[in-house]
Protein backbone atom coordinates (compact mmCIF):
# COMPACT_ATOMS: atom_id res chain seq x y z
CA MET A 1 39.88 42.08 19.60
CA LYS A 2 38.71 39.26 21.87
CA SER A 3 35.66 38.81 19.66
CA SER A 4 37.87 38.51 16.57
CA ILE A 5 40.12 35.95 18.27
CA LYS A 6 37.08 33.92 19.37
CA THR A 7 35.62 34.03 15.87
CA GLY A 8 38.92 32.91 14.40
CA LEU A 9 39.17 30.00 16.82
CA LEU A 10 35.63 28.87 15.98
CA LEU A 11 36.35 29.04 12.26
CA GLY A 12 39.55 27.06 12.80
CA LEU A 13 37.75 24.38 14.78
CA ALA A 14 35.04 24.16 12.11
CA LEU A 15 37.68 23.77 9.40
CA LEU A 16 39.42 21.01 11.36
CA ALA A 17 36.09 19.24 11.85
CA ASN A 18 35.37 19.44 8.13
CA LEU A 19 38.80 18.11 7.27
CA ALA A 20 38.38 15.21 9.70
CA GLN A 21 34.99 14.40 8.22
CA ALA A 22 36.42 14.49 4.69
CA ALA A 23 39.23 12.15 5.70
CA ASP A 24 36.68 9.77 7.21
CA CYS A 25 34.44 9.91 4.13
CA PRO A 26 36.13 8.57 0.98
CA ARG A 27 34.84 9.70 -2.39
CA ILE A 28 32.80 6.71 -3.55
CA ILE A 29 31.28 5.81 -6.90
CA SER A 30 28.40 3.35 -6.53
CA GLN A 31 27.92 1.39 -9.72
CA SER A 32 24.55 -0.21 -8.83
CA PRO A 33 21.46 1.03 -6.95
CA TYR A 34 21.59 -1.72 -4.33
CA ILE A 35 25.13 -0.65 -3.47
CA SER A 36 23.92 2.94 -2.99
CA ARG A 37 21.19 1.70 -0.65
CA ALA A 38 23.72 -0.31 1.34
CA LEU A 39 25.99 2.74 1.66
CA ASP A 40 23.10 4.90 2.82
CA TRP A 41 22.10 2.27 5.44
CA LEU A 42 25.69 2.22 6.64
CA GLY A 43 25.71 6.00 7.07
CA ARG A 44 27.94 6.62 4.05
CA GLY A 45 25.36 8.02 1.63
CA ASP A 46 27.02 11.45 1.78
CA CYS A 47 30.28 9.91 0.56
CA ILE A 48 28.78 8.93 -2.81
CA VAL A 49 29.94 11.24 -5.62
CA GLY A 50 28.72 9.28 -8.64
CA VAL A 51 26.18 6.58 -9.51
CA SER A 52 25.15 4.39 -12.41
CA ARG A 53 22.45 5.52 -14.82
CA TYR A 54 19.98 3.21 -13.05
CA ASP A 55 20.23 5.04 -9.74
CA ARG A 56 17.70 7.65 -8.58
CA LEU A 57 20.21 9.74 -6.64
CA PRO A 58 20.73 13.23 -8.13
CA LEU A 59 24.43 12.72 -8.75
CA ALA A 60 26.73 12.48 -11.74
CA HIS A 61 26.08 9.35 -13.81
CA THR A 62 28.94 6.96 -14.49
CA GLY A 63 27.50 4.60 -17.08
CA GLY A 64 25.72 1.31 -16.55
CA VAL A 65 26.29 -1.78 -14.48
CA LYS A 66 27.89 -3.66 -17.37
CA ASP A 67 29.20 -0.64 -19.28
CA PRO A 68 30.69 1.84 -16.81
CA ASP A 69 31.86 5.17 -18.21
CA ALA A 70 35.60 5.38 -17.47
CA ALA A 71 35.89 9.04 -18.46
CA ALA A 72 32.98 10.10 -16.23
CA MET A 73 34.50 8.16 -13.35
CA ALA A 74 37.90 9.77 -13.80
CA ASP A 75 36.34 13.25 -13.73
CA LEU A 76 34.96 12.53 -10.24
CA GLU A 77 38.39 11.60 -8.80
CA PRO A 78 37.04 8.77 -6.63
CA ASP A 79 38.90 7.03 -3.83
CA VAL A 80 36.77 3.90 -4.22
CA VAL A 81 34.59 2.48 -7.00
CA ILE A 82 32.18 -0.26 -5.89
CA TYR A 83 30.87 -2.48 -8.67
CA SER A 84 28.25 -5.20 -8.78
CA GLU A 85 29.35 -8.74 -9.56
CA TRP A 86 27.53 -8.28 -12.89
CA THR A 87 30.39 -6.04 -14.03
CA GLY A 88 33.07 -8.21 -15.62
CA GLU A 89 36.52 -8.25 -14.04
CA ALA A 90 38.20 -7.05 -17.23
CA THR A 91 35.74 -4.16 -17.44
CA VAL A 92 36.44 -3.24 -13.82
CA GLN A 93 40.17 -3.12 -14.50
CA SER A 94 39.80 -0.94 -17.58
CA ALA A 95 37.19 1.45 -16.14
CA THR A 96 38.63 2.16 -12.68
CA PRO A 97 40.59 5.44 -12.61
CA PRO A 98 44.29 5.26 -11.63
CA GLY A 99 44.74 5.57 -7.89
CA ALA A 100 41.19 4.49 -7.08
CA ARG A 101 40.42 1.23 -5.30
CA ALA A 102 38.04 -1.12 -7.11
CA VAL A 103 35.69 -3.35 -5.10
CA ARG A 104 33.35 -5.89 -6.72
CA VAL A 105 30.49 -7.23 -4.59
CA GLY A 106 27.75 -9.84 -4.94
CA GLY A 107 24.60 -10.36 -2.90
CA PHE A 108 22.37 -12.44 -5.16
CA ARG A 109 23.27 -15.97 -4.05
CA GLY A 110 21.85 -16.36 -0.56
CA MET A 111 21.82 -14.36 2.63
CA ALA A 112 25.41 -15.23 3.47
CA GLY A 113 26.27 -13.44 0.24
CA VAL A 114 24.14 -10.45 1.24
CA GLU A 115 25.91 -10.21 4.58
CA ALA A 116 29.30 -10.54 2.86
CA MET A 117 28.29 -7.74 0.48
CA LEU A 118 27.39 -5.43 3.36
CA ARG A 119 30.69 -6.25 5.06
CA GLU A 120 32.74 -5.57 1.91
CA VAL A 121 30.90 -2.32 1.16
CA GLY A 122 31.34 -1.19 4.77
CA GLN A 123 35.04 -1.99 4.78
CA ALA A 124 35.54 -0.13 1.51
CA ALA A 125 33.67 2.88 2.92
CA GLY A 126 35.64 2.91 6.18
CA VAL A 127 32.79 1.93 8.51
CA ALA A 128 34.56 1.18 11.79
CA ASP A 129 31.86 -0.99 13.38
CA ILE A 130 30.94 -2.95 10.27
CA GLU A 131 31.14 -6.36 11.95
CA ALA A 132 28.63 -5.32 14.61
CA ARG A 133 26.31 -3.87 11.95
CA VAL A 134 26.41 -7.04 9.85
CA ALA A 135 25.77 -9.18 12.94
CA GLN A 136 22.75 -7.03 13.80
CA PHE A 137 21.42 -7.30 10.24
CA SER A 138 21.85 -11.08 10.37
CA SER A 139 19.79 -11.22 13.56
CA ASP A 140 17.19 -8.74 12.29
CA TRP A 141 16.36 -10.51 9.04
CA ARG A 142 16.04 -13.88 10.74
CA GLN A 143 13.71 -12.46 13.37
CA ALA A 144 11.68 -10.69 10.67
CA ALA A 145 11.36 -13.95 8.70
CA ALA A 146 10.22 -15.81 11.81
CA ARG A 147 7.33 -13.36 12.23
CA VAL A 148 5.84 -14.29 8.83
CA ASP A 149 2.98 -16.80 8.90
CA GLY A 150 4.19 -19.03 6.05
CA ARG A 151 2.62 -22.32 7.20
CA GLN A 152 4.71 -24.24 4.65
CA ARG A 153 2.41 -23.13 1.83
CA ARG A 154 3.63 -24.11 -1.64
CA VAL A 155 4.62 -20.87 -3.35
CA LEU A 156 6.33 -19.43 -6.39
CA ILE A 157 8.06 -16.03 -6.46
CA LEU A 158 7.68 -14.32 -9.83
CA SER A 159 8.30 -10.95 -11.36
CA ALA A 160 5.07 -9.38 -12.52
CA CYS A 161 6.28 -6.70 -14.90
CA GLY A 162 7.29 -6.87 -18.53
CA GLU A 163 6.56 -9.40 -21.21
CA ALA A 164 9.00 -12.03 -19.94
CA PRO A 165 8.41 -12.91 -16.26
CA TYR A 166 11.14 -14.59 -14.26
CA SER A 167 11.12 -16.90 -11.25
CA PHE A 168 13.44 -17.12 -8.24
CA GLY A 169 14.68 -20.67 -7.60
CA ARG A 170 17.09 -22.66 -5.48
CA GLY A 171 20.29 -20.87 -4.56
CA SER A 172 18.81 -17.41 -5.00
CA THR A 173 18.59 -14.98 -2.12
CA LEU A 174 14.79 -14.84 -2.29
CA PHE A 175 14.49 -18.64 -2.21
CA GLU A 176 16.35 -18.59 1.10
CA VAL A 177 14.40 -15.62 2.50
CA PHE A 178 10.97 -17.08 1.69
CA SER A 179 12.02 -20.51 2.95
CA ALA A 180 13.12 -18.93 6.24
CA ALA A 181 9.70 -17.25 6.38
CA GLY A 182 8.05 -20.67 6.45
CA PHE A 183 7.14 -21.21 2.79
CA ASP A 184 7.84 -24.20 0.56
CA VAL A 185 9.22 -22.58 -2.60
CA VAL A 186 8.41 -25.12 -5.33
CA ALA A 187 10.51 -23.70 -8.19
CA ASP A 188 12.39 -26.55 -9.91
CA HIS A 189 15.32 -24.51 -11.22
CA GLU A 190 18.52 -22.99 -9.88
CA GLN A 191 18.88 -19.25 -9.32
CA ILE A 192 16.71 -17.17 -11.70
CA ARG A 193 14.77 -18.51 -14.68
CA ASN A 194 13.51 -16.14 -17.36
CA PHE A 195 10.33 -17.09 -19.22
CA ASN A 196 10.72 -15.52 -22.64
CA PRO A 197 7.43 -16.15 -24.49
CA GLN A 198 9.33 -16.30 -27.78
CA THR A 199 11.21 -19.47 -26.77
CA PRO A 200 10.03 -23.10 -26.49
CA GLN A 201 10.59 -23.05 -22.71
CA GLY A 202 8.86 -19.69 -22.24
CA ASP A 203 5.33 -20.84 -21.36
CA VAL A 204 5.18 -19.63 -17.76
CA ALA A 205 1.47 -20.49 -17.40
CA ALA A 206 2.11 -24.16 -18.21
CA TRP A 207 5.07 -24.24 -15.84
CA ILE A 208 2.99 -22.79 -13.00
CA SER A 209 0.36 -25.49 -13.57
CA GLU A 210 3.04 -28.19 -13.32
CA ARG A 211 4.38 -26.83 -10.03
CA ARG A 212 0.89 -26.65 -8.39
CA PRO A 213 1.56 -23.78 -5.94
CA ASP A 214 -0.91 -22.65 -3.31
CA LEU A 215 0.10 -19.00 -3.78
CA LEU A 216 1.93 -16.83 -6.27
CA PHE A 217 3.95 -13.87 -5.05
CA ALA A 218 4.18 -11.22 -7.77
CA LEU A 219 7.00 -8.68 -7.44
CA GLN A 220 5.90 -5.40 -8.97
CA ASN A 221 7.74 -2.17 -9.59
CA ALA A 222 6.31 1.17 -8.59
CA LYS A 223 5.13 1.95 -12.14
CA ALA A 224 3.32 -1.34 -12.76
CA GLY A 225 -0.44 -1.11 -12.92
CA SER A 226 -1.17 -4.83 -12.76
CA CYS A 227 0.37 -8.30 -12.91
CA ASN A 228 1.48 -9.86 -16.16
CA PRO A 229 -1.62 -11.83 -17.24
CA ALA A 230 0.60 -14.79 -18.16
CA ILE A 231 1.11 -15.61 -14.48
CA ALA A 232 -2.61 -15.56 -13.61
CA LYS A 233 -3.98 -19.07 -13.03
CA PRO A 234 -7.57 -19.80 -11.98
CA GLY A 235 -7.80 -20.82 -8.33
CA ILE A 236 -4.28 -19.68 -7.41
CA PRO A 237 -4.25 -16.42 -5.41
CA ILE A 238 -1.73 -13.81 -6.53
CA LEU A 239 -0.30 -11.65 -3.74
CA PRO A 240 1.54 -8.54 -5.01
CA LEU A 241 4.70 -7.34 -3.27
CA THR A 242 6.89 -4.29 -3.79
CA GLY A 243 9.65 -5.47 -6.10
CA GLU A 244 12.39 -3.10 -4.95
CA HIS A 245 12.09 -4.42 -1.39
CA PHE A 246 13.09 -7.88 -2.59
CA THR A 247 15.29 -7.38 -5.65
CA HIS A 248 17.81 -5.03 -3.97
CA PRO A 249 19.86 -7.36 -1.75
CA GLY A 250 20.65 -5.77 1.57
CA PRO A 251 18.69 -3.72 4.12
CA GLU A 252 15.70 -3.35 1.74
CA LEU A 253 14.93 -6.99 2.54
CA LEU A 254 13.91 -5.96 6.05
CA LYS A 255 11.18 -3.77 4.54
CA GLY A 256 10.25 -6.65 2.26
CA LEU A 257 9.88 -9.10 5.12
CA GLU A 258 7.68 -6.67 7.04
CA GLU A 259 5.51 -6.21 3.94
CA LEU A 260 5.36 -10.00 3.55
CA ARG A 261 4.28 -10.37 7.19
CA ARG A 262 1.47 -7.85 6.73
CA THR A 263 0.41 -9.40 3.44
CA MET A 264 0.09 -12.86 4.98
CA ALA A 265 -1.73 -11.47 8.03
CA ASP A 266 -4.28 -9.86 5.70
CA PHE A 267 -4.52 -13.00 3.57
CA GLY A 268 -5.27 -15.23 6.57
CA ALA A 269 -5.95 -18.93 6.05
């Protein structure tokens, strides 16, 4: 009898613990991979019940960044849906299931925007100590940038995959990160410029020659075998970097800055 009572008490305590955890963990749909990474870093990865088709997590897909699937979202009965700023406001309103909270976050316009994104994602996910976490991230990325031996080298930051490379310019998060790491980013455009070879302004090789960089940083995805030959210029070293460490705003940037530090240490003078 005593054994049965003890077992019942243990089961009851376990049930209460599970209910408390469920109450603390809202059902979240993450509508962009960088949002999923932010949630995981904040300890809320287990709260995600659905993701966009671009996400690697083995969860139900809920459409794309710009074309969320309202029916798939409704089936998951979320408490919160977190969208990227690339999802239009009207689309957010029409796609979000009744009763769910919609949150739309940025992160692509400077590190203040990245920190604001982490704060907004954390608040939506019920992270109690979000202010302390954001403050720590702010300190960590600045310290990581200071450890990079940039030496005010003239650089350009370019994608290396696909037929139409793009460059990160003034006002972009990567412009700020590489500047903080001691580089002189010599892009002459705002935000991101796409070099479509089918357009009159798509000659990326000519543009690189005009900017006269000392180094080119080529962001590559995991499947890329080599850089786009259009960005190769004689006499200008090309240093490859892992694209996903730099193009997912948030904690991935800490990995990117460490990779950048190692890359510059290996490069030397």
